[in-house]
CSV table of C-alpha atoms in Angstrom, one decimal:
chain,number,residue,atom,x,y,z
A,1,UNK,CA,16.9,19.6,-21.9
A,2,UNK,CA,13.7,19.6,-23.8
A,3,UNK,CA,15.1,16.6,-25.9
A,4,UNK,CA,16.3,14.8,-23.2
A,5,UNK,CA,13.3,14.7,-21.0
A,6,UNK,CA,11.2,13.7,-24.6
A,7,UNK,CA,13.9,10.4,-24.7
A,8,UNK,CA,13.6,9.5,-21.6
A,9,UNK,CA,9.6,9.7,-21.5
A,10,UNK,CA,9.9,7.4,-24.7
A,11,UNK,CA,11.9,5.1,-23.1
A,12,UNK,CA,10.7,4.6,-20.1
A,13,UNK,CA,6.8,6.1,-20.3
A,14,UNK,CA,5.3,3.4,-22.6
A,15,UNK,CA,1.9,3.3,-23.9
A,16,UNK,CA,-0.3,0.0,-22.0
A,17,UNK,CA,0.2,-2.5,-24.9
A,18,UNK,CA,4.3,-2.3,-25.2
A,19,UNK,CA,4.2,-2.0,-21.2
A,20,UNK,CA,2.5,-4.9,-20.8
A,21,UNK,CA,4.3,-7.0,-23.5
A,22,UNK,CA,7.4,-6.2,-22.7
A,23,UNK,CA,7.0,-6.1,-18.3
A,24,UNK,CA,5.2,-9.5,-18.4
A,25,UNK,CA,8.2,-11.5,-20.0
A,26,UNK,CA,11.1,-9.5,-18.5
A,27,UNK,CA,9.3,-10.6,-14.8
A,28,UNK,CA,8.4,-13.9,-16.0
A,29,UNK,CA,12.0,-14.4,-17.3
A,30,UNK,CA,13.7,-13.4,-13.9
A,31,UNK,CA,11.8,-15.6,-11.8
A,32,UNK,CA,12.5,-18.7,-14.2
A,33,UNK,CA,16.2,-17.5,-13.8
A,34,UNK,CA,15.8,-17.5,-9.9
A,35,UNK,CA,14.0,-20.4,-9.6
A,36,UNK,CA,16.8,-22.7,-11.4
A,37,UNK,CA,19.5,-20.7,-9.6
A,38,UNK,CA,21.3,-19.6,-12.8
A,39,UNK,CA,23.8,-17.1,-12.5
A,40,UNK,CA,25.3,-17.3,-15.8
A,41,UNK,CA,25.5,-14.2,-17.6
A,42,UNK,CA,22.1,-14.3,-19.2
A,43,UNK,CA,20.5,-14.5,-16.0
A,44,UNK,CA,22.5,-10.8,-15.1
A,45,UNK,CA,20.5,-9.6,-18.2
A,46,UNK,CA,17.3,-10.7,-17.1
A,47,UNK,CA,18.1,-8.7,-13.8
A,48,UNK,CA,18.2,-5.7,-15.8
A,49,UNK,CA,15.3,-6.4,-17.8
A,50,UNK,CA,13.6,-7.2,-14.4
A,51,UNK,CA,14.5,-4.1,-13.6
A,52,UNK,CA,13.7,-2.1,-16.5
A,53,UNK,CA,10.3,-4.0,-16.7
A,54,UNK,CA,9.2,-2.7,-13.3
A,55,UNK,CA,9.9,1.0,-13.8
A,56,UNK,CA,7.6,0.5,-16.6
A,57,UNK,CA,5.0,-0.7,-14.8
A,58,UNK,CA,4.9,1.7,-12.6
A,59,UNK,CA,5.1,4.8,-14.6
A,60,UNK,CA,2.5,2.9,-16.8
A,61,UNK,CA,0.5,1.3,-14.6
A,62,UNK,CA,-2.3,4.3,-14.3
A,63,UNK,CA,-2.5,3.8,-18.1
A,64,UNK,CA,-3.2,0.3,-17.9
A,65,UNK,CA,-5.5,0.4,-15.3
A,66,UNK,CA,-7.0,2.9,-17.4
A,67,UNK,CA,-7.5,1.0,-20.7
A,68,UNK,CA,-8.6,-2.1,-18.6
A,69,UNK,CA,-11.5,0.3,-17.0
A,70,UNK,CA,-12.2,1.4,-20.7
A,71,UNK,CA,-13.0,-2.2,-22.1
A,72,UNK,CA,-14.2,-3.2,-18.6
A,73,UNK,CA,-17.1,0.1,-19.0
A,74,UNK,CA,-18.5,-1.5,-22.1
A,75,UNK,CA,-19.4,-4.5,-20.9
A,76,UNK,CA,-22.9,-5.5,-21.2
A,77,UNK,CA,-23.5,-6.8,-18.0
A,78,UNK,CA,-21.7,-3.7,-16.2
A,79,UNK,CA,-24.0,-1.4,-18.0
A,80,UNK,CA,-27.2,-3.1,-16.2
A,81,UNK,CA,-25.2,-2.5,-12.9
A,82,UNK,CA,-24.9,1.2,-13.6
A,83,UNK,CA,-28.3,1.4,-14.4
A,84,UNK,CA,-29.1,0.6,-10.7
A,85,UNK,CA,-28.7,3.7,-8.1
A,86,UNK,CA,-26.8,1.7,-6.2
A,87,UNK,CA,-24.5,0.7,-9.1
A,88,UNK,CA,-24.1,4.1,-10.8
A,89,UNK,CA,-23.3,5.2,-7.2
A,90,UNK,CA,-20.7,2.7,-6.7
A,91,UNK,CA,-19.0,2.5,-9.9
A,92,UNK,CA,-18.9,6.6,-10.6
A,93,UNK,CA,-18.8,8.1,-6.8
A,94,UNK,CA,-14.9,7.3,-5.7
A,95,UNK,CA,-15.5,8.7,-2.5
A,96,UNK,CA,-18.5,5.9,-2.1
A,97,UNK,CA,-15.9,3.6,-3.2
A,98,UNK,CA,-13.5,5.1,-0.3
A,99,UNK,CA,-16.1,4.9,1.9
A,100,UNK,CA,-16.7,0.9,1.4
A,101,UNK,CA,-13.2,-0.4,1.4
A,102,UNK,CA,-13.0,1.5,4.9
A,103,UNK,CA,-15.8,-1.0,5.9
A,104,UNK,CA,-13.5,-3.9,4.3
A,105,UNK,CA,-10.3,-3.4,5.5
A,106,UNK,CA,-11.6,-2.9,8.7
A,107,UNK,CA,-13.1,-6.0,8.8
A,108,UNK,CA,-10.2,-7.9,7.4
A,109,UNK,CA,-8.0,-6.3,9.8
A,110,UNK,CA,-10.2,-7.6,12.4
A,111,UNK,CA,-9.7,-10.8,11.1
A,112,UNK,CA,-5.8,-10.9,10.8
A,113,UNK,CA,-5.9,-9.8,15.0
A,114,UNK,CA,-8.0,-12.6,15.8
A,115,UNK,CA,-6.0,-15.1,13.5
A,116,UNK,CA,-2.7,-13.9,15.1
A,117,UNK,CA,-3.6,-13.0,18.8
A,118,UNK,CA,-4.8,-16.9,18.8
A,119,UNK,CA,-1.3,-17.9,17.1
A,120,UNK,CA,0.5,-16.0,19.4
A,121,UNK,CA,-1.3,-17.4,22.5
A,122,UNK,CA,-1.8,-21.0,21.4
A,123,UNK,CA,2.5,-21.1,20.4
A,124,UNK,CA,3.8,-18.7,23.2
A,125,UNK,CA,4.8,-17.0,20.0
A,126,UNK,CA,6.4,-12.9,20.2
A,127,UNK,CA,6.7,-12.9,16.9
A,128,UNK,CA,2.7,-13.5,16.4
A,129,UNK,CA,1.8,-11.1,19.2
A,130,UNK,CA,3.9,-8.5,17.8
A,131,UNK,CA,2.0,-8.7,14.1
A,132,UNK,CA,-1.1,-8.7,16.3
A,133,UNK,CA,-0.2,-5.3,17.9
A,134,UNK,CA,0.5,-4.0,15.0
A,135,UNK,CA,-2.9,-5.4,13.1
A,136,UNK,CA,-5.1,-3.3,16.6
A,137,UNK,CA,-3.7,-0.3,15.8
A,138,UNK,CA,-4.3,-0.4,11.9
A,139,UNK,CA,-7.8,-1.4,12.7
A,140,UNK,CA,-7.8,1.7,15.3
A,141,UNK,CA,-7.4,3.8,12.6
A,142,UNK,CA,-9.3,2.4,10.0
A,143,UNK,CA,-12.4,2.1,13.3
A,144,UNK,CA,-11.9,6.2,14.1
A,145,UNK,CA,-12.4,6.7,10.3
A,146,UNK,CA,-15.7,3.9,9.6
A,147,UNK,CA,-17.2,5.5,12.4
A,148,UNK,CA,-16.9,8.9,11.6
A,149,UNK,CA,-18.2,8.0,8.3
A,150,UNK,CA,-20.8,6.4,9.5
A,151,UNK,CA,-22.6,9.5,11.1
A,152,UNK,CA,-21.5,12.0,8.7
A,153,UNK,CA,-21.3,12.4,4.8
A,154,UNK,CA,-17.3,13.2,4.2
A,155,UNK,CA,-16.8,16.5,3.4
A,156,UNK,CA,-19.9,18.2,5.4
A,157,UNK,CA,-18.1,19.0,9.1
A,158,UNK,CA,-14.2,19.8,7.9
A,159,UNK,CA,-12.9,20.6,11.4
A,160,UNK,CA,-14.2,17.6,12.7
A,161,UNK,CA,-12.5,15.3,9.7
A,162,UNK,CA,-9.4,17.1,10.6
A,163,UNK,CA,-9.0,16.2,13.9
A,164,UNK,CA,-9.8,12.1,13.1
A,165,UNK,CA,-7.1,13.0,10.6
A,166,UNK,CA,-4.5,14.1,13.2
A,167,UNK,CA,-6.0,11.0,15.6
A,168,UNK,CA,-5.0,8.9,12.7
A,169,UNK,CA,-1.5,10.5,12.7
A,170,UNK,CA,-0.8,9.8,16.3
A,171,UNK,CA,-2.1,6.3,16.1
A,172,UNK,CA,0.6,5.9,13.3
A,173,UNK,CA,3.1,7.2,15.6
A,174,UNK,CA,2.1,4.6,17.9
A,175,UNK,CA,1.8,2.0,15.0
A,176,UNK,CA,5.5,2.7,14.0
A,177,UNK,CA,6.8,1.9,17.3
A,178,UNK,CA,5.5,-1.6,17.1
A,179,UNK,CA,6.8,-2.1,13.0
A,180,UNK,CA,10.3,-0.8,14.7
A,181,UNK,CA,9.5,-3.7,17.2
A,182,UNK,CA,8.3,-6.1,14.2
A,183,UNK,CA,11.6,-5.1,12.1
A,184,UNK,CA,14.0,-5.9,15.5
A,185,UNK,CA,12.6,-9.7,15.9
A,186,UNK,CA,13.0,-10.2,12.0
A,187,UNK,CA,16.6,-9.2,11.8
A,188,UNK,CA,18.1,-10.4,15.2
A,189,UNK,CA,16.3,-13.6,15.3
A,190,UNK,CA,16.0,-14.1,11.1
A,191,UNK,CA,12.0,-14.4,11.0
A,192,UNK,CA,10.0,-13.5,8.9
A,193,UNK,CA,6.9,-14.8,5.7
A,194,UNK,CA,7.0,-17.5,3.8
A,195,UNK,CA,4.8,-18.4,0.8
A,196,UNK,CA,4.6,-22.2,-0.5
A,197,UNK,CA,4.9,-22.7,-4.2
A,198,UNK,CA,4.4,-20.3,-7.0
A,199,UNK,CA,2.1,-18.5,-4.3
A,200,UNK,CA,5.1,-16.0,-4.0
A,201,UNK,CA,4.6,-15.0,-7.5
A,202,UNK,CA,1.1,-14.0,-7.3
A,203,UNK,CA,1.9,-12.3,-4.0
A,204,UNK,CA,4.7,-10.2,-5.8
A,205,UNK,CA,2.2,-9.0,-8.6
A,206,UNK,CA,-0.5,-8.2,-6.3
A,207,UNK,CA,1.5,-6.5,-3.7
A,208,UNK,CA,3.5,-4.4,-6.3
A,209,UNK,CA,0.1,-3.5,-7.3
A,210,UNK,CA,-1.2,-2.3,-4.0
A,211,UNK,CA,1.9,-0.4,-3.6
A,212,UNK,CA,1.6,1.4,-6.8
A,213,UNK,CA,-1.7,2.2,-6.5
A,214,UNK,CA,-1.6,3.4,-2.7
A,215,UNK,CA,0.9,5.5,-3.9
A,216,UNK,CA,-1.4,7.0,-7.1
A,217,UNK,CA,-4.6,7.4,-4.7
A,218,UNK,CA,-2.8,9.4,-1.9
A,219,UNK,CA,-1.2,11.8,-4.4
A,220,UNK,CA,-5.0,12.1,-6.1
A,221,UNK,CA,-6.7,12.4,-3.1
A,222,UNK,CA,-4.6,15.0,-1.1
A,223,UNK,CA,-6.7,17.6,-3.0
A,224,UNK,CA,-9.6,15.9,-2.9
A,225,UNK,CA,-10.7,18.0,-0.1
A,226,UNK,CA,-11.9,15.5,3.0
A,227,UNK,CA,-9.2,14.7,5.4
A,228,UNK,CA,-11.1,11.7,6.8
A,229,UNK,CA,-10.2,9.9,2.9
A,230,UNK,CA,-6.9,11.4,2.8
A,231,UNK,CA,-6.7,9.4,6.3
A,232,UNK,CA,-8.0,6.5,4.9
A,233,UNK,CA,-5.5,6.7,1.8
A,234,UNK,CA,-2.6,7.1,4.4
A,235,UNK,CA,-3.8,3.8,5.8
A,236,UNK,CA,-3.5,2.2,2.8
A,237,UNK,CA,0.2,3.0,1.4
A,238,UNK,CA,1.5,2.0,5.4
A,239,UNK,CA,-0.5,-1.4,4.8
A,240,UNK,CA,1.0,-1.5,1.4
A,241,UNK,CA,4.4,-1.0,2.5
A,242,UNK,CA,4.6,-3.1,5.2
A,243,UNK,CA,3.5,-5.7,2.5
A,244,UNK,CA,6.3,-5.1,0.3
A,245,UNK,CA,8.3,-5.8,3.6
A,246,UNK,CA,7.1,-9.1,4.0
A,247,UNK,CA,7.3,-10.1,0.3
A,248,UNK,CA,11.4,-8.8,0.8
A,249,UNK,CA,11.3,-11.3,3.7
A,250,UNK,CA,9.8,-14.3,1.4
A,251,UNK,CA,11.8,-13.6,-1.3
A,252,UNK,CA,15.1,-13.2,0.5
A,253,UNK,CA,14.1,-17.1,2.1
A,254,UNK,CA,13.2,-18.5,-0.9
A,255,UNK,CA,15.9,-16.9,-3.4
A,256,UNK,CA,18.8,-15.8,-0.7
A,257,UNK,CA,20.3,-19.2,-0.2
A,258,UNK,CA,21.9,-19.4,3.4
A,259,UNK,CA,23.6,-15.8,3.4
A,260,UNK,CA,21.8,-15.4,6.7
A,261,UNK,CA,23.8,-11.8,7.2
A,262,UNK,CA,23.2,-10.4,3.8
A,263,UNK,CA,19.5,-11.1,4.7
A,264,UNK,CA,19.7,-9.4,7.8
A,265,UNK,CA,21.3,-6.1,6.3
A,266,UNK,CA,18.8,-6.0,3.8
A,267,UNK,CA,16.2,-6.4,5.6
A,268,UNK,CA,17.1,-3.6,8.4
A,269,UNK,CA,17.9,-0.8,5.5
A,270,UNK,CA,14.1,-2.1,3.9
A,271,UNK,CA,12.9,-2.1,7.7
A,272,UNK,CA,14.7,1.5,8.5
A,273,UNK,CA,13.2,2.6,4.5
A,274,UNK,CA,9.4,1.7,5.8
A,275,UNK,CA,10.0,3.2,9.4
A,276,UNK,CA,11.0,6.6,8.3
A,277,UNK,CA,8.5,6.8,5.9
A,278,UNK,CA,5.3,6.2,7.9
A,279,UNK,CA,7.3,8.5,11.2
A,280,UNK,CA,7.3,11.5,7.8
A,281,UNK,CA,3.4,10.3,7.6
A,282,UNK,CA,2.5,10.5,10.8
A,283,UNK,CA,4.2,13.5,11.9
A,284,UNK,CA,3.0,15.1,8.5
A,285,UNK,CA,-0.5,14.1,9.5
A,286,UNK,CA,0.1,15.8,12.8
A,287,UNK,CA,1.2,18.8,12.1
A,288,UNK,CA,-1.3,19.6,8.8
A,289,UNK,CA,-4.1,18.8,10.6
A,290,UNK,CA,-3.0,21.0,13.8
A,291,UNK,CA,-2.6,23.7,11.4
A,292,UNK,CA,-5.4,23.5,10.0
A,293,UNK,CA,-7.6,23.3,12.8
A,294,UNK,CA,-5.8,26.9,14.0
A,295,UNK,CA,-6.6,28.4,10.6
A,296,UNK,CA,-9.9,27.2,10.4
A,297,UNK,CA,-10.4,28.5,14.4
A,298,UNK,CA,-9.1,32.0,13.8
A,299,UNK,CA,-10.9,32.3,10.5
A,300,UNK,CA,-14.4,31.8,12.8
A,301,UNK,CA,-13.1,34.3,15.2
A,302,UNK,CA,-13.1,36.8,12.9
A,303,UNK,CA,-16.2,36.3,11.4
């Protein structure tokens, strides 16, 4: 067993450099392949290099990040920023660095409401009301969260994180009724994004990376010890995931020729994937925080 777990780390848990040199022209390869509509046998292989290539990158992908932080930390003009408070603050303090990308996301959430409410009014459009519904409530979340912040350093009042926490988790519940809602409209009436020129390309890369990385911070974080940026970590992977819905949606318009039914199954199982995972989230959210609060009530009880 011993061997066979070493094999299959050196296969498929590669060190940055070969990661990177072999990912970068499997991926490269497949979209050449797709964009000249080859289905010869040579594009089945760059399929499964595709394939093998992204499995690589994401098992690999905390080690590249790493080595890129490495070279970036030795850069002269990053130095000087460190040697600022502020700078040393934001660079070494992750939780700092939580804290600020709450203030961003809110605001660009804000942003994507306003841009589709007034789409959704101006063309009489369901389909931009719907991704406007579903933009409020992320920016709910990500609001009960700034403000929170705001007042209080994370970490200092636990109870009180914990039940922003469980808000969070019952805003998601509400949140996944309208993705069910978003999911509906895209299969029955075939909608969905659409990304002009190689713009799909750079969206796949940076959404893949989002994804990954949502994924790596809300495993590192659970233990981090404040439920307010475990919350906020939560926010992130459903934001990344309903991402890597839309990109399925571009890519199955731009590379799915007319197989309007084959787009339509895949994009409910993908829908029904996302759903299920951020109900889990939410009612996981729910019930720790519940719990906790109970613990942390009976512990002052008896003291």
């Amino acid at each position: 067993m011993e061997r066979l777990k070493a094999i299959f780390r050196k296969i498929f848990f590669l060190p940055p450099l070969p990661t990177v040199l072999i990912a970068v022209p499997s991926l490269t390869f497949v979209f050449v392949m797709l964009s000249i509509g080859n289905h010869s046998t040579l594009a089945y292989i760059a399929y499964i290099l595709s394939a093998y290539a992204m499995i690589i990158t994401a098992t690999g992908l905390p080690g590249i990040i790493e080595s890129i932080r490495s070279g970036i930390d030795n850069l002269t003009l990053l130095k000087k920023i460190r040697g600022t408070a502020w700078g040393s603050r934001l660079l070494g303090d992750a939780v700092f660095r939580s804290q600020i990308s709450l203030y961003g996301g809110l605001f660009i959430n804000l942003l994507y409401v306003a841009v589709n409410l007034f789409s959704g009014i101006r063309y009489h459009s369901a389909w931009f009301i719907a991704l406007a519904c579903y933009y409020v409530l992320l920016s709910a979340m990500r609001a009960v969260l700034v403000r929170y912040v705001h007042r209080k350093p994370v970490g200092q009042d636990i109870p009180a994180e914990f039940r922003r926490y469980r808000a969070c988790g019952l805003i998601l519940l509400l949140m996944n009724q309208a993705l069910v809602g978003i999911i509906i409209y895209m299969v029955t009436q075939n909608r969905g994004f659409s990304y002009s020129g190689n713009m799909i390309y750079a969206m796949a890369m940076y959404t893949f990376y989002i994804t990954i990385s949502a994924i790596i911070n809300v495993i590192r974080y659970q233990s981090h010890g404040s439920p307010v940026i475990s919350a906020a970590k939560v926010i992130s992977l459903t934001a990344a995931l309903v991402s890597m819905l839309s990109l399925e949606t571009a890519m199955l318009a731009r590379f799915g020729s007319d197989e309007t039914e084959f787009r339509r199954i895949m994009l409910g199982i993908s829908g029904g994937v996302v759903c299920a995972v951020v109900l889990a989230m939410a009612i996981y959210m729910i019930a720790r925080a519940t719990k906790q609060l109970h613990k942390l009530k009976n512990n002052n009880l008896e003291i």
